[in-house]
């Protein structure tokens, strides 16, 4: 996931004026050393990198939620229709789970998926 977001900083037209030289992914943030032609290029490069990584992260969350909520289709052992719901999932019974605390799980995945 991170490599896809960083790849944009390595190639393409942006690579002429903004380059990631070193990086380290921490548990909840990213350390990086970048070089840029000037202050404006650094600002644009960091903004572009943040957008690319955020989009990749959002896509991963959408995929994970979709996998969890749709996995029962693969295990049903029968033909299922789009109107069938997994009666043992949080879709059928919201009391099985708590409300997510992060905006990403509360809202973003529903907008993307």
PDB file of C-alpha atoms in Angstrom:
ATOM      1  CA  UNK A   1       0.000   0.000   0.000  1.00  0.00           C
ATOM      2  CA  UNK A   2       2.650   2.519   1.000  1.00  0.00           C
ATOM      3  CA  UNK A   3       4.843   1.598  -1.937  1.00  0.00           C
ATOM      4  CA  UNK A   4       2.056   2.568  -4.334  1.00  0.00           C
ATOM      5  CA  UNK A   5       1.775   5.990  -2.743  1.00  0.00           C
ATOM      6  CA  UNK A   6       5.525   6.538  -2.682  1.00  0.00           C
ATOM      7  CA  UNK A   7       5.979   5.327  -6.259  1.00  0.00           C
ATOM      8  CA  UNK A   8       4.442   8.552  -7.515  1.00  0.00           C
ATOM      9  CA  UNK A   9       7.255  10.505  -5.899  1.00  0.00           C
ATOM     10  CA  UNK A  10       9.885   8.350  -7.636  1.00  0.00           C
ATOM     11  CA  UNK A  11       8.652   8.556 -11.196  1.00  0.00           C
ATOM     12  CA  UNK A  12       6.808  10.818 -13.551  1.00  0.00           C
ATOM     13  CA  UNK A  13       7.126  14.559 -14.019  1.00  0.00           C
ATOM     14  CA  UNK A  14       7.117  15.278 -10.265  1.00  0.00           C
ATOM     15  CA  UNK A  15      10.413  13.362  -9.843  1.00  0.00           C
ATOM     16  CA  UNK A  16      12.268  16.241 -11.491  1.00  0.00           C
ATOM     17  CA  UNK A  17      11.447  18.666  -8.684  1.00  0.00           C
ATOM     18  CA  UNK A  18      10.527  16.455  -5.668  1.00  0.00           C
ATOM     19  CA  UNK A  19      12.301  13.267  -4.595  1.00  0.00           C
ATOM     20  CA  UNK A  20      11.948  10.936  -1.582  1.00  0.00           C
ATOM     21  CA  UNK A  21      15.485   9.898  -0.590  1.00  0.00           C
ATOM     22  CA  UNK A  22      14.797   7.821   2.562  1.00  0.00           C
ATOM     23  CA  UNK A  23      11.704   6.697   4.463  1.00  0.00           C
ATOM     24  CA  UNK A  24      10.629   4.707   7.495  1.00  0.00           C
ATOM     25  CA  UNK A  25       7.068   3.607   8.198  1.00  0.00           C
ATOM     26  CA  UNK A  26       6.235   3.820  11.913  1.00  0.00           C
ATOM     27  CA  UNK A  27       3.206   2.354  13.685  1.00  0.00           C
ATOM     28  CA  UNK A  28       1.036   5.417  13.066  1.00  0.00           C
ATOM     29  CA  UNK A  29       3.079   7.818  10.932  1.00  0.00           C
ATOM     30  CA  UNK A  30       5.783   8.084   8.316  1.00  0.00           C
ATOM     31  CA  UNK A  31       9.289   9.527   8.567  1.00  0.00           C
ATOM     32  CA  UNK A  32      10.883  10.596   5.325  1.00  0.00           C
ATOM     33  CA  UNK A  33      13.748  12.598   3.948  1.00  0.00           C
ATOM     34  CA  UNK A  34      12.854  14.379   0.760  1.00  0.00           C
ATOM     35  CA  UNK A  35      14.644  16.818  -1.470  1.00  0.00           C
ATOM     36  CA  UNK A  36      13.076  19.415  -3.685  1.00  0.00           C
ATOM     37  CA  UNK A  37      14.198  22.152  -6.027  1.00  0.00           C
ATOM     38  CA  UNK A  38      12.655  24.893  -3.868  1.00  0.00           C
ATOM     39  CA  UNK A  39      10.164  25.555  -1.050  1.00  0.00           C
ATOM     40  CA  UNK A  40       7.149  25.530  -3.389  1.00  0.00           C
ATOM     41  CA  UNK A  41       8.225  22.209  -4.915  1.00  0.00           C
ATOM     42  CA  UNK A  42       8.658  20.717  -1.433  1.00  0.00           C
ATOM     43  CA  UNK A  43       5.194  21.867  -0.414  1.00  0.00           C
ATOM     44  CA  UNK A  44       3.566  20.564  -3.621  1.00  0.00           C
ATOM     45  CA  UNK A  45       5.477  17.286  -3.387  1.00  0.00           C
ATOM     46  CA  UNK A  46       4.485  16.601   0.233  1.00  0.00           C
ATOM     47  CA  UNK A  47       0.855  17.492  -0.540  1.00  0.00           C
ATOM     48  CA  UNK A  48       0.822  15.185  -3.560  1.00  0.00           C
ATOM     49  CA  UNK A  49       2.439  12.388  -1.555  1.00  0.00           C
ATOM     50  CA  UNK A  50      -0.089  12.779   1.279  1.00  0.00           C
ATOM     51  CA  UNK A  51      -2.981  12.635  -1.193  1.00  0.00           C
ATOM     52  CA  UNK A  52      -1.618   9.512  -2.916  1.00  0.00           C
ATOM     53  CA  UNK A  53      -1.035   7.685   0.378  1.00  0.00           C
ATOM     54  CA  UNK A  54      -4.470   8.712   1.724  1.00  0.00           C
ATOM     55  CA  UNK A  55      -6.206   7.439  -1.421  1.00  0.00           C
ATOM     56  CA  UNK A  56      -4.357   4.110  -1.183  1.00  0.00           C
ATOM     57  CA  UNK A  57      -5.217   3.812   2.515  1.00  0.00           C
ATOM     58  CA  UNK A  58      -8.890   4.575   1.835  1.00  0.00           C
ATOM     59  CA  UNK A  59      -8.955   1.917  -0.896  1.00  0.00           C
ATOM     60  CA  UNK A  60      -7.435  -0.643   1.486  1.00  0.00           C
ATOM     61  CA  UNK A  61     -10.087   0.110   4.129  1.00  0.00           C
ATOM     62  CA  UNK A  62     -12.866  -0.241   1.540  1.00  0.00           C
ATOM     63  CA  UNK A  63     -11.404  -3.588   0.436  1.00  0.00           C
ATOM     64  CA  UNK A  64     -11.080  -4.841   4.023  1.00  0.00           C
ATOM     65  CA  UNK A  65     -14.650  -3.899   4.981  1.00  0.00           C
ATOM     66  CA  UNK A  66     -15.988  -5.389   1.749  1.00  0.00           C
ATOM     67  CA  UNK A  67     -14.064  -8.619   2.362  1.00  0.00           C
ATOM     68  CA  UNK A  68     -15.342  -8.979   5.931  1.00  0.00           C
ATOM     69  CA  UNK A  69     -18.968  -8.215   5.055  1.00  0.00           C
ATOM     70  CA  UNK A  70     -19.007 -10.263   1.825  1.00  0.00           C
ATOM     71  CA  UNK A  71     -16.915 -13.240   2.928  1.00  0.00           C
ATOM     72  CA  UNK A  72     -19.956 -15.283   3.896  1.00  0.00           C
ATOM     73  CA  UNK A  73     -20.961 -15.483   0.213  1.00  0.00           C
ATOM     74  CA  UNK A  74     -17.904 -17.656  -0.400  1.00  0.00           C
ATOM     75  CA  UNK A  75     -18.782 -19.959   2.501  1.00  0.00           C
ATOM     76  CA  UNK A  76     -22.562 -20.185   2.063  1.00  0.00           C
ATOM     77  CA  UNK A  77     -22.400 -23.468   0.170  1.00  0.00           C
ATOM     78  CA  UNK A  78     -25.324 -22.404  -1.963  1.00  0.00           C
ATOM     79  CA  UNK A  79     -26.330 -19.830  -4.523  1.00  0.00           C
ATOM     80  CA  UNK A  80     -26.993 -16.515  -2.801  1.00  0.00           C
ATOM     81  CA  UNK A  81     -28.750 -13.473  -4.154  1.00  0.00           C
ATOM     82  CA  UNK A  82     -27.750  -9.862  -3.723  1.00  0.00           C
ATOM     83  CA  UNK A  83     -30.688  -9.409  -1.315  1.00  0.00           C
ATOM     84  CA  UNK A  84     -29.444 -12.138   1.067  1.00  0.00           C
ATOM     85  CA  UNK A  85     -27.722 -10.918   4.206  1.00  0.00           C
ATOM     86  CA  UNK A  86     -25.455 -12.723   6.602  1.00  0.00           C
ATOM     87  CA  UNK A  87     -27.640 -13.041   9.686  1.00  0.00           C
ATOM     88  CA  UNK A  88     -24.541 -13.603  11.846  1.00  0.00           C
ATOM     89  CA  UNK A  89     -22.827 -10.386  10.800  1.00  0.00           C
ATOM     90  CA  UNK A  90     -22.858  -6.830  12.048  1.00  0.00           C
ATOM     91  CA  UNK A  91     -24.922  -5.905   8.976  1.00  0.00           C
ATOM     92  CA  UNK A  92     -27.835  -7.911  10.385  1.00  0.00           C
ATOM     93  CA  UNK A  93     -27.289  -7.014  14.045  1.00  0.00           C
ATOM     94  CA  UNK A  94     -25.563  -3.720  14.868  1.00  0.00           C
ATOM     95  CA  UNK A  95     -25.506  -4.676  18.581  1.00  0.00           C
ATOM     96  CA  UNK A  96     -22.619  -7.068  17.802  1.00  0.00           C
ATOM     97  CA  UNK A  97     -20.212  -4.173  17.260  1.00  0.00           C
ATOM     98  CA  UNK A  98     -19.409  -0.721  18.580  1.00  0.00           C
ATOM     99  CA  UNK A  99     -19.539   2.481  16.564  1.00  0.00           C
ATOM    100  CA  UNK A 100     -16.147   3.117  14.934  1.00  0.00           C
ATOM    101  CA  UNK A 101     -14.221   6.012  16.445  1.00  0.00           C
ATOM    102  CA  UNK A 102     -12.325   6.984  13.300  1.00  0.00           C
ATOM    103  CA  UNK A 103     -13.867   8.980  10.475  1.00  0.00           C
ATOM    104  CA  UNK A 104     -12.364   6.545   7.972  1.00  0.00           C
ATOM    105  CA  UNK A 105     -14.374   3.576   9.256  1.00  0.00           C
ATOM    106  CA  UNK A 106     -17.483   5.622  10.070  1.00  0.00           C
ATOM    107  CA  UNK A 107     -17.869   7.490   6.800  1.00  0.00           C
ATOM    108  CA  UNK A 108     -15.166   7.243   4.154  1.00  0.00           C
ATOM    109  CA  UNK A 109     -15.599   3.591   3.201  1.00  0.00           C
ATOM    110  CA  UNK A 110     -19.356   4.079   2.676  1.00  0.00           C
ATOM    111  CA  UNK A 111     -18.680   6.982   0.319  1.00  0.00           C
ATOM    112  CA  UNK A 112     -16.058   5.030  -1.626  1.00  0.00           C
ATOM    113  CA  UNK A 113     -17.858   1.702  -1.720  1.00  0.00           C
TER     114      UNK A 113
END
